[in-house]
Coordinates of C-alpha atoms in Angstrom, one line a residue:
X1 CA 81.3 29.1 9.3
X2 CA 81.6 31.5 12.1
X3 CA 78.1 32.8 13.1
X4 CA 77.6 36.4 13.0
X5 CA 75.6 38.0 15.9
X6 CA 73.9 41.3 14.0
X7 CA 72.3 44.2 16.4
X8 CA 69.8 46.6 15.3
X9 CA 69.4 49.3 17.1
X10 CA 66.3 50.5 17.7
X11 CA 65.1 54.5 17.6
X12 CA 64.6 56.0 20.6
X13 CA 61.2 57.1 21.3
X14 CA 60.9 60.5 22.9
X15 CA 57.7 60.8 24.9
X16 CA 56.4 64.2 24.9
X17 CA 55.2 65.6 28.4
X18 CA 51.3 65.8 28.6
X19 CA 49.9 69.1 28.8
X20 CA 47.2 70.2 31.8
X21 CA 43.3 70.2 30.2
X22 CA 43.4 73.4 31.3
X23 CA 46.5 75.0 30.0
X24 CA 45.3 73.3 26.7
X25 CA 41.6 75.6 27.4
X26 CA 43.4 78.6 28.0
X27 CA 45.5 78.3 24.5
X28 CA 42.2 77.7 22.7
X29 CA 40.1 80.0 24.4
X30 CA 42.8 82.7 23.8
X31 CA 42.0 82.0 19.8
X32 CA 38.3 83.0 20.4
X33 CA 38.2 86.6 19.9
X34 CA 34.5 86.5 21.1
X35 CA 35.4 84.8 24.1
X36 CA 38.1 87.6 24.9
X37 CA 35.7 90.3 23.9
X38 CA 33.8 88.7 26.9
X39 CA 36.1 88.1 29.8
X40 CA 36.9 91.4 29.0
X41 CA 33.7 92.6 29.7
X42 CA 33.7 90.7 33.2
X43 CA 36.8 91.9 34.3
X44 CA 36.4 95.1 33.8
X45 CA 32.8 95.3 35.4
X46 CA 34.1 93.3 38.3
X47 CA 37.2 95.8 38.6
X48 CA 34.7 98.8 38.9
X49 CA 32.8 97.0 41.3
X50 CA 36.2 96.5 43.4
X51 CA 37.2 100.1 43.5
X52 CA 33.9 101.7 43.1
X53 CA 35.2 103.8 45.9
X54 CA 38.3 105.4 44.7
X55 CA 36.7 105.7 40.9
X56 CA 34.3 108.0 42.1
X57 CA 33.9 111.8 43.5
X58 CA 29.9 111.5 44.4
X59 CA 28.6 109.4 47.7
X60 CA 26.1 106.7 45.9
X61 CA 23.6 107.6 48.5
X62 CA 24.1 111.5 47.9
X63 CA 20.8 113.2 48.3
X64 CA 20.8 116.5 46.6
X65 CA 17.5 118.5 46.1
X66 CA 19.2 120.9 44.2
X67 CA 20.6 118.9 41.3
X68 CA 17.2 116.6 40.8
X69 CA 17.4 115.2 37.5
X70 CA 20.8 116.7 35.6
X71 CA 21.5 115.5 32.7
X72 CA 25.0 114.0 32.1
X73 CA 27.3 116.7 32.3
X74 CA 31.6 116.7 33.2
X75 CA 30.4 116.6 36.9
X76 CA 27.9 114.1 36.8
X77 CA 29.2 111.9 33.9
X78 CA 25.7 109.7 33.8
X79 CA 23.2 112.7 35.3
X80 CA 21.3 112.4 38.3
X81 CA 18.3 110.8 39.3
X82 CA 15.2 112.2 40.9
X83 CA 16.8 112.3 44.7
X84 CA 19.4 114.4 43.2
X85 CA 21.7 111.2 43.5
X86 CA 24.6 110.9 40.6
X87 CA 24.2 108.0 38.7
X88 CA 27.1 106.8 37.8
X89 CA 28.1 106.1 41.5
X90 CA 25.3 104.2 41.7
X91 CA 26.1 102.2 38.6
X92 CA 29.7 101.7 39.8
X93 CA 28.5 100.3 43.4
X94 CA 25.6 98.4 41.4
X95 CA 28.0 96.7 40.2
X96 CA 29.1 95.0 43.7
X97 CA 25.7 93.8 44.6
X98 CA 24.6 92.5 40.8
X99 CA 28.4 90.5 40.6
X100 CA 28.1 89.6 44.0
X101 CA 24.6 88.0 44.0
X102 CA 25.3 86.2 40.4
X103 CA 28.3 84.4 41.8
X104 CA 27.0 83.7 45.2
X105 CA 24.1 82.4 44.1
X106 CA 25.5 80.0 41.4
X107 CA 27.7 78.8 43.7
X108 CA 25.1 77.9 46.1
X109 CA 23.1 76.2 43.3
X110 CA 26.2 74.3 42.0
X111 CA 27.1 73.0 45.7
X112 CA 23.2 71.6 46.4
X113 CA 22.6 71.0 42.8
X114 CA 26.0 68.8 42.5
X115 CA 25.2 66.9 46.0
X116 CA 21.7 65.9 45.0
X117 CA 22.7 64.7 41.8
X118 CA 25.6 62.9 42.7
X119 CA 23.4 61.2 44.7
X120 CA 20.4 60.8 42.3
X121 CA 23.0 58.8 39.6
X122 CA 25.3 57.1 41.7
X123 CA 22.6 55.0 44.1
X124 CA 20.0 55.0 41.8
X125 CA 16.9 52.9 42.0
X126 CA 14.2 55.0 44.9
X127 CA 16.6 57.7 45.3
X128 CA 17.2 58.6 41.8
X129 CA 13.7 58.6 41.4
X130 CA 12.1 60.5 44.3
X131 CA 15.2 63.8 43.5
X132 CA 14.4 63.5 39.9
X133 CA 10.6 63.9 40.6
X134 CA 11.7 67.0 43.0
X135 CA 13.7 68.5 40.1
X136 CA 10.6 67.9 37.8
X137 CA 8.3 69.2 40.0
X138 CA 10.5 72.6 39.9
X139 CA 11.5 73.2 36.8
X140 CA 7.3 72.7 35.8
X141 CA 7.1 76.5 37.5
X142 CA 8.6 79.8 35.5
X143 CA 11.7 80.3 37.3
X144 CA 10.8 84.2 37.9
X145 CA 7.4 82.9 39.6
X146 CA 9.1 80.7 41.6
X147 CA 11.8 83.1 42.9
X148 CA 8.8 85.4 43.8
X149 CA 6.9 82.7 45.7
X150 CA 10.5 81.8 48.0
X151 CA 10.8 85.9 48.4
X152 CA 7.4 86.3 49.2
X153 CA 7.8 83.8 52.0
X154 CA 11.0 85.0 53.5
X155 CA 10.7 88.9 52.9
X156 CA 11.9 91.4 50.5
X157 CA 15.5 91.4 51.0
X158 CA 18.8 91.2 48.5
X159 CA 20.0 88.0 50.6
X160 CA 16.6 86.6 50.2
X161 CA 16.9 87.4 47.0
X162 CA 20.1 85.3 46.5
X163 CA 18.5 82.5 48.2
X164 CA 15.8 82.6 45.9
X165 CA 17.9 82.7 43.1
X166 CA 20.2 79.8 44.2
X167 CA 17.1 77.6 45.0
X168 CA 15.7 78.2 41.3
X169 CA 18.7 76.7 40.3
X170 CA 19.7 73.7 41.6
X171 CA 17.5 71.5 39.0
X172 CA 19.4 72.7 36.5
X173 CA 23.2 71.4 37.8
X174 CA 21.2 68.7 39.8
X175 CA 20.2 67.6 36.3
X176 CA 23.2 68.1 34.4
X177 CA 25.8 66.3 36.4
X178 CA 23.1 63.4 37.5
X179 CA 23.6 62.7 33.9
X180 CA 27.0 62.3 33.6
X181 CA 27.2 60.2 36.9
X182 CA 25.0 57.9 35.0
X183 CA 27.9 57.8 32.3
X184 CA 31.2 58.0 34.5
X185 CA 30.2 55.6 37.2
X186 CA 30.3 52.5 34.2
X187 CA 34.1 53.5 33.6
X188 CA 36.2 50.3 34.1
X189 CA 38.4 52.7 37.0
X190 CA 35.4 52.9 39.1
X191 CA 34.5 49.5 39.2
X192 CA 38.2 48.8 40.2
X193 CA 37.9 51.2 43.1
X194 CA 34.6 49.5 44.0
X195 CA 36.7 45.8 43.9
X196 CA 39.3 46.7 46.4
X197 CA 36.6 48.3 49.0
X198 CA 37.0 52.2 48.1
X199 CA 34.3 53.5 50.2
X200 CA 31.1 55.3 48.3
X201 CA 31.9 58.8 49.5
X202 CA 35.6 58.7 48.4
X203 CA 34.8 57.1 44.6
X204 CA 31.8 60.1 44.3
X205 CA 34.4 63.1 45.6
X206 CA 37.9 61.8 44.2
X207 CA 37.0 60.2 41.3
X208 CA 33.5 60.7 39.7
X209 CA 33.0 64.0 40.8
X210 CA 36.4 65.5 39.5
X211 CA 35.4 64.1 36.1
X212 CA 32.2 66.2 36.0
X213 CA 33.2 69.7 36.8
X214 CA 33.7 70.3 32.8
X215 CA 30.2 71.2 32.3
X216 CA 29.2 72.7 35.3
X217 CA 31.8 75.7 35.2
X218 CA 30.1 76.1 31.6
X219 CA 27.1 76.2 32.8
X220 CA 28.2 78.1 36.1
X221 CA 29.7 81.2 33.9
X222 CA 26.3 81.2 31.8
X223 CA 24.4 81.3 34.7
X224 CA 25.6 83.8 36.6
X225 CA 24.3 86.2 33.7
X226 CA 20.5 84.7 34.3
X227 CA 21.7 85.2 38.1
X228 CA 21.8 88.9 37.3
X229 CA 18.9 89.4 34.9
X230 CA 16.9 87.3 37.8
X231 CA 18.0 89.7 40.6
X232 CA 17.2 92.6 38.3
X233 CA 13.4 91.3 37.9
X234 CA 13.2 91.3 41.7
X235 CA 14.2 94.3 42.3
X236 CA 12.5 95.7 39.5
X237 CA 9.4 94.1 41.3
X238 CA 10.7 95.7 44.5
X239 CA 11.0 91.8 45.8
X240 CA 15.1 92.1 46.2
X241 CA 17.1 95.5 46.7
X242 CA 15.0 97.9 49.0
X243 CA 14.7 101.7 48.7
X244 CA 18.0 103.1 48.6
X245 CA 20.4 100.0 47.5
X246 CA 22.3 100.7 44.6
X247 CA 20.8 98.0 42.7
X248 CA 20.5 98.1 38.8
X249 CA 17.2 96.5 38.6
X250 CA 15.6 98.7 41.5
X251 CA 17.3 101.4 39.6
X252 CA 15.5 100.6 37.0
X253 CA 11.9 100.2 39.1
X254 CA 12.3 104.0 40.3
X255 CA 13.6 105.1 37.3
X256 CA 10.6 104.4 34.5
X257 CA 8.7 106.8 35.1
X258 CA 11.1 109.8 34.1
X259 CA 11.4 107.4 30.7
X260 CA 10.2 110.9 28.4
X261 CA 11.7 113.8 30.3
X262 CA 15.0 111.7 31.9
X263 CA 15.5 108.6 30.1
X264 CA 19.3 108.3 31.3
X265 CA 18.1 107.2 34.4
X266 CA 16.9 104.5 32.6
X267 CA 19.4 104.2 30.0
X268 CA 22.7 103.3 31.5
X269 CA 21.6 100.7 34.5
X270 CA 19.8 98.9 31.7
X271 CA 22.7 99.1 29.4
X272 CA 25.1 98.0 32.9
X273 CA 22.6 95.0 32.7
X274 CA 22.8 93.8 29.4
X275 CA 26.6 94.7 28.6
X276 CA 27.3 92.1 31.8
X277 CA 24.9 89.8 31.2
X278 CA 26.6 89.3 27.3
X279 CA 30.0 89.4 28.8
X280 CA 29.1 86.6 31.0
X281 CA 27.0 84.9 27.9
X282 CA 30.4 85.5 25.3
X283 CA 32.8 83.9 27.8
X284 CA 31.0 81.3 28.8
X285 CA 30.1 80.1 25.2
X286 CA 33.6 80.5 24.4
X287 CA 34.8 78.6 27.6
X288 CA 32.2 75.4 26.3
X289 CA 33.8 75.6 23.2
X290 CA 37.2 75.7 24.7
X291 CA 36.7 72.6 27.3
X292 CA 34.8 70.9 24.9
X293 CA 37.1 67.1 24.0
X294 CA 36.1 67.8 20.1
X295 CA 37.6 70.8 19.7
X296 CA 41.5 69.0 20.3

C-alpha cells in the first residue's frame, strides 16, 4: 500500500497596515459637526488676527475727536469708541494679543506643569509628596486671585499678565499627567527599559512621556479658552493690557460706562470673547472625544 503524502494548503493571511492614532482622530473628529463648528471658529479668529493689517482701512490707535462714539455705519462697520477710535480695528488686532497670550501661556503651563509631574510620579516617595503639596497649596486659591497677587508683584503688564496666567496653571497639567505616570510607569515595556540600564531621563522623554500627551493637548485646547477669559479679567481690572492696547478685556474696562448711550462698544469685544472662548471649548470637547481609546 503505497502511502499518500496529502498537502493542505493553508489561506494566506493579509495583514492590514496600521493606521497613525492620529489620522484615525482626524477621521472621527471630521464626523463631529460640533467639533468642526469649532475649529472653524479658531481658524477664522486666528486668520483675522494674522492679517488684521490688510483687513482693515482704520489705524487701531486712530484718535479722532470728531467721530467720538459713531454708531456702526458702512465706514466704521463696529462704530467708534469714545477716542473716536473704530472698533472693529481694534477687535481685529485684539485678536493677536487674546490668541497670542492663550497659547503662550498654555504652553508655558504644559512645559513646567509636564516637568514637575513627570517628576512627582515617576520618583515618587518625598518628591511626589513635597510637588503634590505645592500643587495643593495652589489650587486652594481662586485662580483669578491668584493671577492678581503674581501681577500685582511684577507690575501691570500683558507679559506679566501671561506669566500670571501660565503660573495659575501648571497644577492643573502637573496633576493630570502625574497621574498617568503613576499608571504608565507599571507597563511591562518600562520595566524592560529599566532591566537593560536605560537611563531615567531617556525612559521619562522617549517612552513615558510620549504616552501621556493624549490628555494634555485636550486639556491644552480647553485651556487656552480660560487663558483668554483669564486675560480679559485682568485687563478688565486694568492688571494686564494698559491704556491704549487693543485688548478685548481692557476694551471692555473703558467701555462700560457708555453701556446705555453706546452699548456697541461693549457689545462686540464681549461677543469676540465668548464666540472664541466656545470655539476653543467646541473643538476641544470634540478633540477628547476624538482621541479618546473608547470611541474606536
Amino acid at each position: 500500500m503505497k502511502n499518500s503524502l496529502q498537502i493542505v494548503a493553508e489561506p494566506v493571511k493579509v495583514v492590514a497596515p496600521k493606521k497613525s492614532l492620529w489620522i484615525d482622530a482626524w477621521k472621527r473628529l471630521k464626523k463631529q459637526r460640533s467639533a468642526m463648528i469649532g475649529l472653524t471658529i479658531v481658524l477664522f479668529f486666528i486668520l483675522l488676527g494674522v492679517f488684521a493689517q490688510f483687513l482693515t482701512s482704520h489705524p487701531y490707535d486712530g484718535f479722532n475727536t470728531d467721530k467720538i462714539l459713531i454708531s456702526p455705519n458702512s465706514e466704521h462697520w463696529f462704530g467708534t469708541d469714545d477716542q473716536g477710535r473704530d472698533i472693529f480695528s481694534r477687535i481685529l488686532y485684539g485678536a493677536r494679543i487674546s490668541l497670542w497670550i492663550g497659547f503662550f501661556s498654555v504652553i508655558g503651563s504644559i512645559i513646567v506643569g509636564c516637568y514637575l509631574g513627570l517628576i512627582a510620579g515617576f520618583y515618587g516617595k518625598w518628591v511626589d509628596t513635597i510637588i503634590s503639596r505645592m500643587f495643593d497649596i495652589m489650587l486652594a486659591f481662586p485662580s483669578i486671585l491668584l493671577a492678581i497677587a503674581i501681577v500685582a508683584v511684577l507690575g501691570p503688564s500683558l507679559f506679566n499678565a501671561l506669566i500670571a496666567i501660565a503660573i495659575i496653571n501648571v497644577p492643573t497639567y502637573g496633576r493630570l499627567i502625574r497621574s498617568r505616570v503613576l499608571s504608565v510607569k507599571e507597563e511591562e515595556y518600562i520595566m524592560s527599559s529599566k532591566s537593560i540600564g536605560m537611563s531615567n531621563s531617556r525612559i521619562l522623554f522617549q517612552h513615558i512621556l510620549p504616552n501621556c500627551m493624549t490628555p494634555i493637548i485636550v486639556q491644552g485646547t480647553l485651556g487656552i479658552a480660560t487663558a483668554i477669559l483669564e486675560a480679559a479679567a485682568l485687563g478688565f481690572l486694568g492688571l494686564g493690557a494698559q491704556p491704549g492696547e487693543p485688548e478685548w478685556g481692557k476694551m471692555l474696562s473703558d467701555s462700560r460706562q457708555f453701556l446705555t448711550v453706546a452699548p456697541w462698544t461693549l457689545l462686540f469685544p464681549g461677543f469676540a470673547i465668548m464666540l472664541t472662548v466656545v470655539g476653543f471649548n467646541m473643538f476641544g470637547d470634540g478633540l477628547r472625544d476624538a482621541l479618546d481609546p473608547k470611541t474606536k
